[in-house]
Structure formats: structure tokens, C-alpha cells
Amino acid sequence: MTPSASLLAVFAHPDDESLSAGGLLARQAEAGARTAVVTATWAEGTGRAGELAQALRVLGAGEPRLLGYADAGVPDSAPGAARLLDAPLAEAVRRLVAHIRSFRPDAVVTHDALGGLTGHPDHARTHRVTALAVAEAGRPGLHPGTGAPWRPRALYLATHPDSAARALGPRLMRPGRPMHSVPDADVTTALDVRPWFPRKLRAVLAHRSEVRRGALPGRLAALPEEEQRQLIGTEWYIRRAVGGPLR
């Protein structure tokens, strides 16, 4: 992906965007490209949505775009709304198609099919919703009322190769948790994001509730800077070609 390419990131939870693609988002924004983030869970007015807004300001990615579903394990993350896992797939896809057609990105980035290193079910569901929305956003007969059709050129899947999972996973994951990674040969892009490390780390730490409860942002916050750079200074992606914009 060239630094000038516009980018729409779609992730399951607040903090996923910063941990998985914060360096890429910061790089694109610094180069003057349009960037935005759609978050599948947590609703406007909740604490984590406020933290997300701060993280996106650090990354230069505009205001939060929320699909409005509840986190699988936190019902009050979107009071009165269905969990992402329980929501009708077609409904979630339609909501995301509207964002793709509105923003008109050159590329979209999301979780890989495994749900990233943790394999979180919300991550895997977000991958499926995004893959379908990217395919359907460019088809004129689908999803009337969501804007003019738009076909991004590529879909990037944030992932970890097996070698990185073996080296870094034990420090990123809680003990005893299974790790989900892909063969090294499947990775098409290993992006060195150390030039944007300070912005990426600030964005990660903006998710203060995750820092306080000792989730990955909190574990990163407790480490020396050099170890932080080792753990989040590279991002890995699998590129899937989609096609060019409709003519």
C-alpha cells in the first residue's frame, strides 16, 4: 500500500485499531492520506468510545465510526443493542457497506480470518462482516439507500506469522491462552512501523480502561521502551486484491 492510499480500518473493539494497525494508520495520515476507523462494538457515550476518540485523534483518523453492537462479553457496551455475534450478518454487512460507500477508501484493513493472535470471536466475526462488505459495496444492485457503489482496490488482513507468534506471543498473550497465527509464507507485507512508534504507543495507551484492567495496553505500559518497540514495532498483513474503483 502506498503512503498516499486512503485507508478505512475496521476492527472489533476499541484498542484493536491501535494495536493491530496503529502504525499503518499513523503512516498514512502523516503522508496526507485520508484515514478512518469503523469499530464494530461499543456504543457512542460509553467510556471506551471516548477513549477510542482520543486514540483516533492521536493517529489522525478522524472521529469514531461505530456499528453499535455489543461486545461479546460486555452487554452494557451497547445498552439495548444485540451482541455483534448475535446480530444478523446481513444487517451488520449493510451498516458497514454504508461506511465504505461514504468514505470511498483505496484500501480496507481488518482482522484476519482467525481473529488475530487471540482468536477472539468478535474479531473473527468482524473479519467476516468486512470481507462481505468489501465484496458487496461495489455491486450496484445490493444495499440500496447506502450510497453509490464503491470497490476498494485491496483488503489487508492484520495477522501474525508463525515465527513472530513464537517469538513475541508469550509476551503478548496471557499464560495458557492459545495463539492463532498463519504460515510465514502467507504474509505479504511486514511493515516496520518504528518511525511511528511514539504515536502508535500513545494511541494504545489512550485506551485507559484497558490499561487499568491489565489487558494488553496495560502490560505494554509496564514494559521498558525497547521491549515495547520489539513487541509492536512491526505490523504484518495479508493482502487480498479486490479490484479498482467502478468506472
Coordinates of N, CA and C in Angstrom, one line a residue:
M1 N 0.8 -1.2 0.0 CA 0.0 0.0 0.0 C 0.9 1.2 0.0
T2 N 0.7 2.1 -0.9 CA 1.4 3.4 -1.0 C 1.0 4.3 0.2
P3 N 1.9 5.1 0.7 CA 1.5 6.0 1.7 C 0.4 7.0 1.4
S4 N 0.2 7.2 0.1 CA -0.9 8.2 -0.3 C -2.3 7.5 -0.4
A5 N -2.3 6.2 -0.2 CA -3.6 5.5 -0.4 C -4.5 5.8 0.8
S6 N -5.8 6.1 0.5 CA -6.8 6.3 1.6 C -7.1 4.9 2.2
L7 N -7.3 4.9 3.5 CA -7.5 3.7 4.2 C -8.6 3.7 5.2
L8 N -9.5 2.7 5.2 CA -10.5 2.5 6.1 C -10.2 1.3 6.9
A9 N -10.0 1.4 8.3 CA -9.8 0.3 9.2 C -11.1 -0.1 9.8
V10 N -11.3 -1.4 9.9 CA -12.5 -2.0 10.5 C -12.0 -3.0 11.5
F11 N -12.3 -2.7 12.8 CA -11.9 -3.6 13.9 C -13.0 -3.8 14.9
A12 N -12.9 -4.9 15.7 CA -14.0 -5.3 16.5 C -14.2 -4.4 17.7
H13 N -13.1 -4.1 18.5 CA -13.2 -3.4 19.7 C -12.3 -2.1 19.7
P14 N -12.7 -1.1 20.5 CA -11.7 0.0 20.8 C -10.4 -0.6 21.3
D15 N -9.3 -0.2 20.8 CA -7.9 -0.5 21.0 C -7.4 -1.5 20.0
D16 N -8.3 -2.3 19.3 CA -7.8 -3.2 18.2 C -7.2 -2.4 17.1
E17 N -7.7 -1.2 16.8 CA -7.2 -0.4 15.7 C -5.8 0.1 16.0
S18 N -5.5 0.4 17.2 CA -4.2 0.9 17.6 C -3.2 -0.2 17.7
L19 N -3.6 -1.3 18.3 CA -2.7 -2.4 18.5 C -2.3 -3.1 17.1
S20 N -3.4 -3.3 16.3 CA -3.2 -4.1 15.1 C -2.7 -3.3 13.9
A21 N -3.1 -2.0 13.8 CA -2.8 -1.2 12.6 C -2.5 0.3 12.9
G22 N -2.1 0.5 14.2 CA -1.8 1.9 14.6 C -0.7 2.5 13.8
G23 N 0.3 1.7 13.5 CA 1.5 2.2 12.8 C 1.1 2.6 11.3
L24 N 0.3 1.7 10.7 CA -0.1 1.9 9.4 C -1.0 3.1 9.3
L25 N -1.9 3.3 10.2 CA -2.8 4.4 10.2 C -2.0 5.7 10.4
A26 N -1.0 5.7 11.3 CA -0.2 6.9 11.5 C 0.6 7.2 10.3
R27 N 1.2 6.2 9.6 CA 2.0 6.4 8.4 C 1.1 7.1 7.3
Q28 N -0.1 6.5 7.1 CA -0.9 7.1 6.0 C -1.3 8.5 6.3
A29 N -1.7 8.8 7.6 CA -2.1 10.1 7.9 C -1.0 11.1 7.8
E30 N 0.2 10.7 8.2 CA 1.4 11.6 8.1 C 1.7 12.0 6.7
A31 N 1.4 11.0 5.8 CA 1.7 11.3 4.3 C 0.6 12.1 3.7
G32 N -0.5 12.4 4.4 CA -1.6 13.2 3.9 C -2.7 12.4 3.4
A33 N -2.7 11.1 3.5 CA -3.8 10.2 3.1 C -5.0 10.3 4.0
R34 N -6.2 10.1 3.4 CA -7.4 10.1 4.2 C -7.4 8.7 5.0
T35 N -7.8 8.8 6.3 CA -7.9 7.6 7.1 C -9.1 7.7 8.0
A36 N -9.7 6.5 8.3 CA -10.8 6.5 9.2 C -10.9 5.1 9.8
V37 N -11.6 5.0 10.9 CA -11.8 3.7 11.6 C -13.2 3.4 11.9
V38 N -13.7 2.2 11.6 CA -15.0 1.7 12.0 C -14.8 0.7 13.1
T39 N -15.5 0.8 14.2 CA -15.4 -0.1 15.3 C -16.7 -0.8 15.4
A40 N -16.7 -2.1 15.5 CA -17.9 -2.9 15.4 C -18.7 -2.9 16.7
T41 N -18.0 -2.8 17.9 CA -18.7 -2.9 19.2 C -18.4 -1.7 20.0
W42 N -19.2 -1.5 21.0 CA -19.3 -0.4 21.9 C -20.0 0.8 21.2
A43 N -20.9 1.4 22.1 CA -21.8 2.5 21.5 C -21.3 3.9 21.9
E44 N -21.8 4.8 21.2 CA -21.5 6.2 21.5 C -22.0 6.5 22.9
G45 N -21.1 7.3 23.6 CA -21.5 7.7 25.0 C -20.9 6.7 26.1
T46 N -20.4 5.6 25.7 CA -19.7 4.7 26.6 C -18.3 5.1 26.8
G47 N -17.7 4.7 27.9 CA -16.3 5.1 28.3 C -15.3 4.7 27.2
R48 N -15.4 3.5 26.7 CA -14.4 3.1 25.8 C -14.6 3.8 24.4
A49 N -15.8 4.2 24.1 CA -15.9 5.0 22.9 C -15.2 6.3 23.0
G50 N -15.2 6.9 24.2 CA -14.5 8.2 24.4 C -13.0 8.0 24.3
E51 N -12.5 6.8 24.8 CA -11.1 6.5 24.7 C -10.7 6.3 23.2
L52 N -11.6 5.7 22.5 CA -11.4 5.5 21.1 C -11.2 6.8 20.3
A53 N -12.1 7.8 20.7 CA -12.0 9.1 20.0 C -10.6 9.7 20.3
Q54 N -10.1 9.6 21.5 CA -8.8 10.1 21.8 C -7.7 9.4 21.0
A55 N -7.8 8.1 20.9 CA -6.8 7.3 20.2 C -6.8 7.7 18.7
L56 N -8.0 7.9 18.1 CA -8.0 8.3 16.7 C -7.5 9.7 16.5
R57 N -7.6 10.6 17.4 CA -7.0 11.9 17.3 C -5.5 11.8 17.2
V58 N -5.0 10.9 18.1 CA -3.5 10.7 18.0 C -3.1 10.2 16.7
L59 N -3.8 9.2 16.1 CA -3.5 8.6 14.9 C -3.9 9.4 13.6
G60 N -4.6 10.5 13.8 CA -5.1 11.3 12.7 C -6.1 10.7 11.9
A61 N -7.0 9.9 12.5 CA -8.0 9.1 11.8 C -9.4 9.6 12.0
G62 N -9.6 10.9 12.3 CA -10.9 11.5 12.4 C -11.7 11.0 13.6
E63 N -13.0 11.1 13.5 CA -13.9 10.7 14.6 C -14.3 9.3 14.5
P64 N -14.7 8.6 15.6 CA -15.1 7.2 15.6 C -16.3 7.0 14.7
R65 N -16.3 5.9 14.0 CA -17.5 5.4 13.3 C -17.9 4.1 13.9
L66 N -19.1 4.0 14.5 CA -19.4 2.9 15.3 C -20.6 2.1 14.7
L67 N -20.4 0.8 14.6 CA -21.6 0.0 14.1 C -22.6 -0.2 15.2
G68 N -22.2 -0.1 16.4 CA -23.2 0.0 17.5 C -23.6 -1.3 18.2
Y69 N -22.8 -2.4 17.9 CA -23.1 -3.7 18.6 C -22.4 -3.8 19.9
A70 N -22.9 -4.8 20.7 CA -22.3 -5.1 22.0 C -21.1 -6.0 21.9
D71 N -20.1 -5.8 22.7 CA -19.0 -6.7 22.9 C -19.5 -8.1 23.4
A72 N -18.9 -9.2 22.9 CA -19.4 -10.5 23.3 C -19.5 -10.7 24.8
G73 N -18.5 -10.1 25.5 CA -18.5 -10.3 26.9 C -18.9 -9.2 27.8
V74 N -19.4 -8.1 27.2 CA -19.8 -6.9 28.0 C -21.1 -6.4 27.4
P75 N -22.2 -6.9 28.0 CA -23.5 -6.4 27.4 C -23.8 -4.9 27.5
D76 N -23.3 -4.2 28.6 CA -23.5 -2.8 28.7 C -22.6 -2.0 27.8
S77 N -21.8 -2.6 26.9 CA -21.0 -1.9 26.0 C -21.9 -1.2 24.9
A78 N -23.1 -1.7 24.7 CA -24.1 -1.1 23.8 C -25.4 -1.4 24.3
P79 N -25.9 -0.6 25.3 CA -27.1 -0.9 26.0 C -28.3 -1.0 25.0
G80 N -29.0 -2.1 25.2 CA -30.2 -2.3 24.3 C -29.9 -2.9 22.9
A81 N -28.6 -3.0 22.6 CA -28.3 -3.5 21.2 C -27.9 -5.0 21.3
A82 N -28.0 -5.6 20.2 CA -27.5 -7.0 20.1 C -26.0 -7.1 20.2
R83 N -25.6 -8.2 20.7 CA -24.1 -8.5 20.6 C -23.8 -8.7 19.1
L84 N -22.5 -8.3 18.7 CA -22.1 -8.5 17.4 C -22.3 -9.9 16.9
L85 N -22.0 -10.9 17.8 CA -22.1 -12.3 17.5 C -23.5 -12.7 17.2
D86 N -24.5 -12.0 17.8 CA -25.9 -12.4 17.6 C -26.6 -11.6 16.5
A87 N -26.0 -10.5 16.1 CA -26.7 -9.7 15.1 C -26.8 -10.4 13.8
P88 N -27.9 -10.2 13.0 CA -28.0 -10.8 11.7 C -26.8 -10.3 10.8
L89 N -26.2 -11.3 10.2 CA -25.0 -11.0 9.4 C -25.3 -9.9 8.3
A90 N -26.4 -10.1 7.6 CA -26.8 -9.1 6.5 C -26.9 -7.7 7.0
E91 N -27.5 -7.6 8.3 CA -27.6 -6.3 8.8 C -26.3 -5.6 9.1
A92 N -25.4 -6.4 9.7 CA -24.0 -5.8 10.0 C -23.3 -5.5 8.7
V93 N -23.4 -6.3 7.7 CA -22.8 -6.0 6.4 C -23.3 -4.7 5.8
R94 N -24.6 -4.6 5.8 CA -25.2 -3.4 5.3 C -24.7 -2.1 6.0
R95 N -24.6 -2.2 7.3 CA -24.1 -1.0 8.1 C -22.7 -0.6 7.6
L96 N -21.9 -1.7 7.4 CA -20.5 -1.4 7.0 C -20.4 -1.0 5.6
V97 N -21.3 -1.5 4.7 CA -21.3 -1.1 3.3 C -21.5 0.4 3.3
A98 N -22.4 0.9 4.1 CA -22.7 2.4 4.1 C -21.5 3.2 4.4
H99 N -20.6 2.7 5.3 CA -19.4 3.4 5.7 C -18.4 3.3 4.5
I100 N -18.3 2.2 3.9 CA -17.4 2.0 2.7 C -17.8 3.0 1.6
R101 N -19.1 3.0 1.3 CA -19.5 3.8 0.2 C -19.4 5.3 0.5
S102 N -19.6 5.7 1.8 CA -19.4 7.1 2.2 C -18.0 7.5 2.2
F103 N -17.1 6.7 2.7 CA -15.6 7.1 2.8 C -14.9 6.9 1.5
R104 N -15.2 5.8 0.7 CA -14.6 5.5 -0.6 C -13.1 5.3 -0.5
P105 N -12.7 4.3 0.3 CA -11.3 4.1 0.5 C -10.6 3.4 -0.6
D106 N -9.3 3.6 -0.8 CA -8.5 2.8 -1.7 C -8.3 1.4 -1.2
A107 N -8.1 1.3 0.2 CA -7.9 0.0 0.8 C -8.7 -0.1 2.1
V108 N -9.0 -1.3 2.5 CA -9.6 -1.6 3.8 C -8.7 -2.5 4.6
V109 N -8.6 -2.3 5.9 CA -7.8 -3.3 6.7 C -8.7 -3.8 7.9
T110 N -8.5 -5.0 8.2 CA -9.3 -5.6 9.3 C -8.6 -6.8 9.9
H111 N -9.2 -7.5 10.8 CA -8.6 -8.7 11.4 C -8.5 -9.8 10.3
D112 N -7.6 -10.8 10.5 CA -7.6 -12.0 9.7 C -8.7 -12.9 10.0
A113 N -8.8 -14.0 9.2 CA -9.9 -14.9 9.4 C -9.9 -15.7 10.7
L114 N -8.7 -15.8 11.3 CA -8.5 -16.5 12.6 C -9.0 -15.6 13.8
G115 N -9.1 -14.3 13.5 CA -9.4 -13.4 14.6 C -8.2 -12.9 15.3
G116 N -7.0 -12.9 14.6 CA -5.8 -12.4 15.1 C -5.2 -13.3 16.1
L117 N -4.2 -12.8 16.8 CA -3.4 -13.7 17.7 C -4.2 -14.3 18.8
T118 N -5.2 -13.6 19.3 CA -6.1 -14.1 20.3 C -7.2 -15.0 19.9
G119 N -7.6 -14.9 18.6 CA -8.7 -15.6 18.1 C -10.0 -15.2 18.7
H120 N -10.1 -14.0 19.1 CA -11.4 -13.5 19.8 C -12.6 -13.7 18.8
P121 N -13.7 -14.2 19.3 CA -14.8 -14.4 18.3 C -15.3 -13.2 17.7
D122 N -15.3 -12.0 18.4 CA -15.7 -10.8 17.8 C -14.7 -10.4 16.7
H123 N -13.5 -10.7 16.8 CA -12.5 -10.4 15.8 C -12.8 -11.2 14.5
A124 N -13.1 -12.5 14.7 CA -13.4 -13.4 13.6 C -14.7 -12.9 12.9
R125 N -15.7 -12.5 13.7 CA -17.0 -12.1 13.1 C -16.7 -10.8 12.3
T126 N -15.9 -9.9 12.9 CA -15.7 -8.6 12.2 C -14.9 -8.9 10.9
H127 N -14.0 -9.8 10.9 CA -13.4 -10.2 9.6 C -14.4 -10.6 8.6
R128 N -15.4 -11.5 9.0 CA -16.4 -12.0 8.0 C -17.3 -10.9 7.5
V129 N -17.7 -10.0 8.4 CA -18.5 -8.9 8.0 C -17.8 -8.0 7.0
T130 N -16.5 -7.7 7.3 CA -15.7 -6.8 6.5 C -15.5 -7.4 5.1
A131 N -15.1 -8.7 5.1 CA -14.9 -9.3 3.8 C -16.1 -9.3 2.9
L132 N -17.3 -9.6 3.5 CA -18.5 -9.5 2.7 C -18.8 -8.1 2.3
A133 N -18.7 -7.1 3.2 CA -19.0 -5.7 2.9 C -18.1 -5.2 1.8
V134 N -16.8 -5.5 1.8 CA -15.9 -5.1 0.7 C -16.4 -5.6 -0.6
A135 N -16.8 -6.9 -0.6 CA -17.2 -7.5 -1.9 C -18.5 -6.9 -2.4
E136 N -19.4 -6.6 -1.4 CA -20.8 -6.2 -1.8 C -20.9 -4.7 -2.0
A137 N -20.0 -3.9 -1.5 CA -20.1 -2.4 -1.6 C -19.9 -2.0 -3.1
G138 N -19.3 -2.8 -3.9 CA -19.1 -2.4 -5.3 C -20.2 -2.9 -6.2
R139 N -21.2 -3.6 -5.7 CA -22.2 -4.2 -6.6 C -23.4 -3.3 -6.6
P140 N -23.8 -2.7 -7.7 CA -24.8 -1.7 -7.8 C -26.2 -2.2 -7.3
G141 N -26.5 -3.4 -7.5 CA -27.8 -3.9 -7.1 C -28.0 -4.2 -5.6
L142 N -27.0 -4.1 -4.9 CA -27.0 -4.5 -3.5 C -27.1 -3.3 -2.5
H143 N -27.8 -3.4 -1.5 CA -27.9 -2.4 -0.4 C -28.3 -1.0 -0.9
P144 N -29.4 -0.9 -1.5 CA -29.9 0.4 -2.0 C -30.1 1.3 -0.7
G145 N -29.9 2.6 -1.0 CA -30.0 3.6 0.1 C -28.8 3.8 0.9
T146 N -27.7 3.1 0.6 CA -26.4 3.2 1.4 C -25.4 4.0 0.6
G147 N -25.7 4.6 -0.5 CA -24.8 5.4 -1.3 C -24.4 4.7 -2.6
A148 N -23.6 5.4 -3.4 CA -23.2 4.9 -4.7 C -22.2 3.8 -4.5
P149 N -22.2 2.8 -5.4 CA -21.3 1.7 -5.2 C -19.8 2.1 -5.2
W150 N -19.0 1.4 -4.5 CA -17.6 1.7 -4.4 C -16.8 0.4 -4.1
R151 N -15.7 0.2 -4.9 CA -14.9 -1.0 -4.8 C -13.5 -0.6 -4.4
P152 N -13.1 -0.9 -3.2 CA -11.7 -0.7 -2.8 C -10.8 -1.5 -3.7
R153 N -9.5 -1.1 -3.8 CA -8.6 -1.9 -4.6 C -8.1 -3.1 -3.8
A154 N -8.0 -3.1 -2.5 CA -7.4 -4.2 -1.8 C -8.0 -4.3 -0.3
L155 N -7.9 -5.5 0.2 CA -8.3 -5.7 1.6 C -7.0 -6.3 2.3
Y156 N -6.6 -5.7 3.4 CA -5.5 -6.1 4.1 C -5.9 -6.7 5.4
L157 N -5.4 -7.9 5.7 CA -5.8 -8.6 6.9 C -4.6 -8.5 7.9
A158 N -4.8 -7.9 9.1 CA -3.8 -7.8 10.1 C -3.6 -9.2 10.8
T159 N -2.4 -9.6 10.9 CA -2.1 -11.0 11.3 C -0.8 -11.1 12.0
H160 N -0.4 -12.3 12.4 CA 0.9 -12.6 13.0 C 1.4 -13.9 12.3
P161 N 2.6 -13.8 11.7 CA 3.2 -15.1 11.1 C 3.6 -16.0 12.3
D162 N 3.7 -17.3 11.9 CA 4.1 -18.3 13.0 C 5.4 -17.9 13.7
S163 N 6.4 -17.4 12.9 CA 7.7 -17.1 13.5 C 7.5 -16.0 14.5
A164 N 6.8 -14.9 14.2 CA 6.6 -13.8 15.2 C 5.8 -14.3 16.4
A165 N 4.8 -15.1 16.1 CA 4.0 -15.6 17.3 C 4.8 -16.4 18.2
R166 N 5.7 -17.2 17.7 CA 6.6 -18.0 18.6 C 7.5 -17.0 19.4
A167 N 8.0 -16.0 18.7 CA 9.0 -15.1 19.4 C 8.3 -14.1 20.3
L168 N 7.2 -13.6 19.9 CA 6.5 -12.4 20.6 C 5.3 -12.9 21.4
G169 N 4.6 -13.9 20.9 CA 3.4 -14.3 21.5 C 3.4 -14.5 23.0
P170 N 4.4 -15.2 23.6 CA 4.4 -15.4 25.0 C 4.4 -14.1 25.8
R171 N 4.9 -13.0 25.2 CA 4.9 -11.7 25.9 C 3.7 -10.9 25.7
L172 N 3.0 -11.2 24.6 CA 1.8 -10.5 24.2 C 0.5 -11.1 24.8
M173 N 0.6 -12.4 25.0 CA -0.6 -13.2 25.4 C -0.5 -13.6 26.9
R174 N -1.7 -13.7 27.6 CA -1.7 -14.2 28.9 C -1.3 -15.7 28.9
P175 N -0.6 -16.1 30.0 CA -0.2 -17.5 30.0 C -1.3 -18.5 29.9
G176 N -1.1 -19.6 29.1 CA -2.1 -20.6 28.9 C -3.1 -20.3 27.8
R177 N -3.1 -19.1 27.2 CA -4.0 -18.8 26.1 C -3.5 -19.4 24.8
P178 N -4.3 -20.0 24.0 CA -3.8 -20.4 22.6 C -3.5 -19.2 21.7
M179 N -2.5 -19.4 20.9 CA -2.2 -18.3 19.9 C -2.6 -18.8 18.5
H180 N -3.1 -17.8 17.7 CA -3.6 -18.1 16.4 C -2.7 -17.3 15.4
S181 N -2.0 -18.0 14.6 CA -1.0 -17.3 13.6 C -1.1 -18.1 12.3
V182 N -0.5 -17.5 11.3 CA -0.5 -18.1 9.9 C 0.9 -18.4 9.5
P183 N 1.0 -19.3 8.5 CA 2.4 -19.6 8.0 C 3.1 -18.3 7.5
D184 N 4.4 -18.3 7.7 CA 5.1 -17.1 7.3 C 4.9 -16.8 5.8
A185 N 4.8 -17.8 5.0 CA 4.6 -17.6 3.5 C 3.3 -16.9 3.2
D186 N 2.3 -16.9 4.1 CA 1.1 -16.3 3.8 C 1.1 -14.8 3.9
V187 N 2.1 -14.3 4.7 CA 2.2 -12.8 4.9 C 2.8 -12.1 3.7
T188 N 2.1 -11.1 3.2 CA 2.5 -10.4 2.1 C 3.2 -9.1 2.4
T189 N 3.0 -8.6 3.6 CA 3.5 -7.3 4.0 C 4.0 -7.3 5.4
A190 N 5.3 -7.1 5.7 CA 5.8 -6.9 7.0 C 6.2 -5.4 7.1
L191 N 5.4 -4.6 7.8 CA 5.6 -3.2 7.8 C 6.4 -2.7 9.1
D192 N 7.5 -2.1 8.9 CA 8.3 -1.6 10.0 C 7.7 -0.3 10.4
V193 N 7.0 -0.2 11.6 CA 6.3 1.0 12.0 C 7.1 1.7 13.1
R194 N 8.3 1.4 13.3 CA 9.1 2.0 14.4 C 9.2 3.6 14.2
P195 N 9.2 4.1 12.9 CA 9.2 5.5 12.8 C 7.9 6.2 13.4
W196 N 6.9 5.4 13.5 CA 5.6 6.0 14.0 C 5.3 5.4 15.4
F197 N 6.3 4.7 16.0 CA 6.1 4.1 17.3 C 5.6 5.0 18.4
P198 N 6.1 6.2 18.5 CA 5.5 7.1 19.6 C 4.0 7.3 19.5
R199 N 3.6 7.6 18.2 CA 2.2 7.8 18.0 C 1.4 6.6 18.3
K200 N 1.9 5.4 17.8 CA 1.1 4.2 18.0 C 1.0 3.9 19.5
L201 N 2.1 4.0 20.2 CA 2.0 3.7 21.7 C 1.1 4.7 22.4
R202 N 1.1 6.0 22.0 CA 0.2 6.9 22.7 C -1.2 6.6 22.4
A203 N -1.5 6.1 21.2 CA -2.9 5.7 20.8 C -3.3 4.5 21.6
V204 N -2.4 3.5 21.8 CA -2.7 2.3 22.6 C -3.0 2.7 24.0
L205 N -2.2 3.6 24.6 CA -2.3 3.9 26.0 C -3.5 4.9 26.2
A206 N -4.0 5.4 25.1 CA -5.3 6.2 25.3 C -6.4 5.4 25.7
H207 N -6.4 4.1 25.5 CA -7.4 3.2 26.0 C -7.2 2.9 27.5
R208 N -7.4 3.9 28.3 CA -7.0 3.9 29.7 C -7.7 2.8 30.5
S209 N -9.0 2.4 30.1 CA -9.6 1.4 30.9 C -9.0 0.0 30.7
E210 N -8.4 -0.2 29.5 CA -7.7 -1.4 29.2 C -6.3 -1.4 29.9
V211 N -5.7 -0.2 30.0 CA -4.5 -0.1 30.8 C -4.8 -0.5 32.3
R212 N -5.8 0.1 32.8 CA -6.1 -0.1 34.2 C -6.5 -1.6 34.6
R213 N -7.1 -2.3 33.7 CA -7.6 -3.7 34.0 C -6.5 -4.7 33.6
G214 N -5.3 -4.2 33.1 CA -4.2 -5.1 32.9 C -4.3 -5.9 31.6
A215 N -5.2 -5.4 30.6 CA -5.2 -6.0 29.3 C -3.9 -5.7 28.6
L216 N -3.8 -6.0 27.3 CA -2.5 -5.8 26.6 C -2.0 -4.4 26.7
P217 N -2.8 -3.3 26.5 CA -2.3 -2.0 26.7 C -1.7 -1.7 28.1
G218 N -2.2 -2.3 29.1 CA -1.7 -2.2 30.4 C -0.3 -2.9 30.6
R219 N -0.3 -4.1 30.0 CA 1.0 -4.9 30.0 C 2.1 -4.2 29.2
L220 N 1.7 -3.5 28.1 CA 2.7 -2.8 27.4 C 3.2 -1.6 28.2
A221 N 2.3 -0.9 28.8 CA 2.6 0.3 29.6 C 3.6 0.0 30.7
A222 N 3.7 -1.2 31.2 CA 4.6 -1.5 32.3 C 6.0 -1.9 31.8
L223 N 6.2 -2.0 30.5 CA 7.5 -2.5 29.9 C 8.4 -1.4 29.6
P224 N 9.7 -1.7 29.6 CA 10.7 -0.7 29.1 C 10.5 -0.4 27.6
E225 N 10.9 0.8 27.2 CA 10.6 1.3 25.8 C 11.1 0.4 24.8
E226 N 12.3 -0.2 25.0 CA 12.9 -1.0 24.0 C 12.1 -2.3 23.8
E227 N 11.6 -2.8 24.8 CA 10.7 -4.0 24.7 C 9.4 -3.7 24.1
Q228 N 8.9 -2.5 24.4 CA 7.6 -2.1 23.7 C 7.8 -2.0 22.2
R229 N 9.0 -1.4 21.8 CA 9.3 -1.3 20.3 C 9.4 -2.7 19.7
Q230 N 10.0 -3.7 20.4 CA 10.1 -5.0 19.8 C 8.7 -5.6 19.7
L231 N 7.8 -5.4 20.6 CA 6.5 -6.1 20.6 C 5.6 -5.5 19.6
I232 N 5.6 -4.1 19.4 CA 4.6 -3.5 18.5 C 5.2 -2.7 17.4
G233 N 6.5 -2.9 17.1 CA 7.2 -2.1 16.1 C 7.1 -2.6 14.7
T234 N 6.5 -3.8 14.5 CA 6.2 -4.4 13.2 C 4.8 -4.8 13.1
E235 N 4.2 -4.5 12.0 CA 2.8 -5.0 11.7 C 2.8 -5.9 10.5
W236 N 2.1 -7.0 10.5 CA 2.0 -7.9 9.4 C 0.6 -8.0 8.8
Y237 N 0.6 -8.1 7.5 CA -0.6 -8.1 6.8 C -0.6 -9.1 5.6
I238 N -1.8 -9.6 5.4 CA -2.1 -10.4 4.2 C -2.9 -9.6 3.2
R239 N -2.4 -9.3 2.0 CA -3.1 -8.5 1.0 C -4.0 -9.4 0.2
R240 N -5.2 -8.9 0.0 CA -6.2 -9.6 -0.9 C -6.6 -8.5 -1.9
A241 N -6.4 -8.8 -3.2 CA -6.8 -7.9 -4.2 C -8.3 -7.9 -4.3
V242 N -8.9 -6.8 -4.5 CA -10.4 -6.7 -4.7 C -10.7 -6.2 -6.1
G243 N -10.0 -5.2 -6.6 CA -10.3 -4.6 -7.9 C -10.2 -3.0 -7.7
G244 N -10.3 -2.4 -8.8 CA -10.3 -0.9 -8.8 C -11.6 -0.3 -8.6
P245 N -11.7 1.0 -8.5 CA -13.0 1.7 -8.4 C -13.9 1.4 -9.6
L246 N -15.2 1.4 -9.4 CA -16.1 1.3 -10.5 C -15.9 2.5 -11.4
R247 N -16.1 2.2 -12.7 CA -16.0 3.3 -13.7 C -17.3 3.5 -14.3

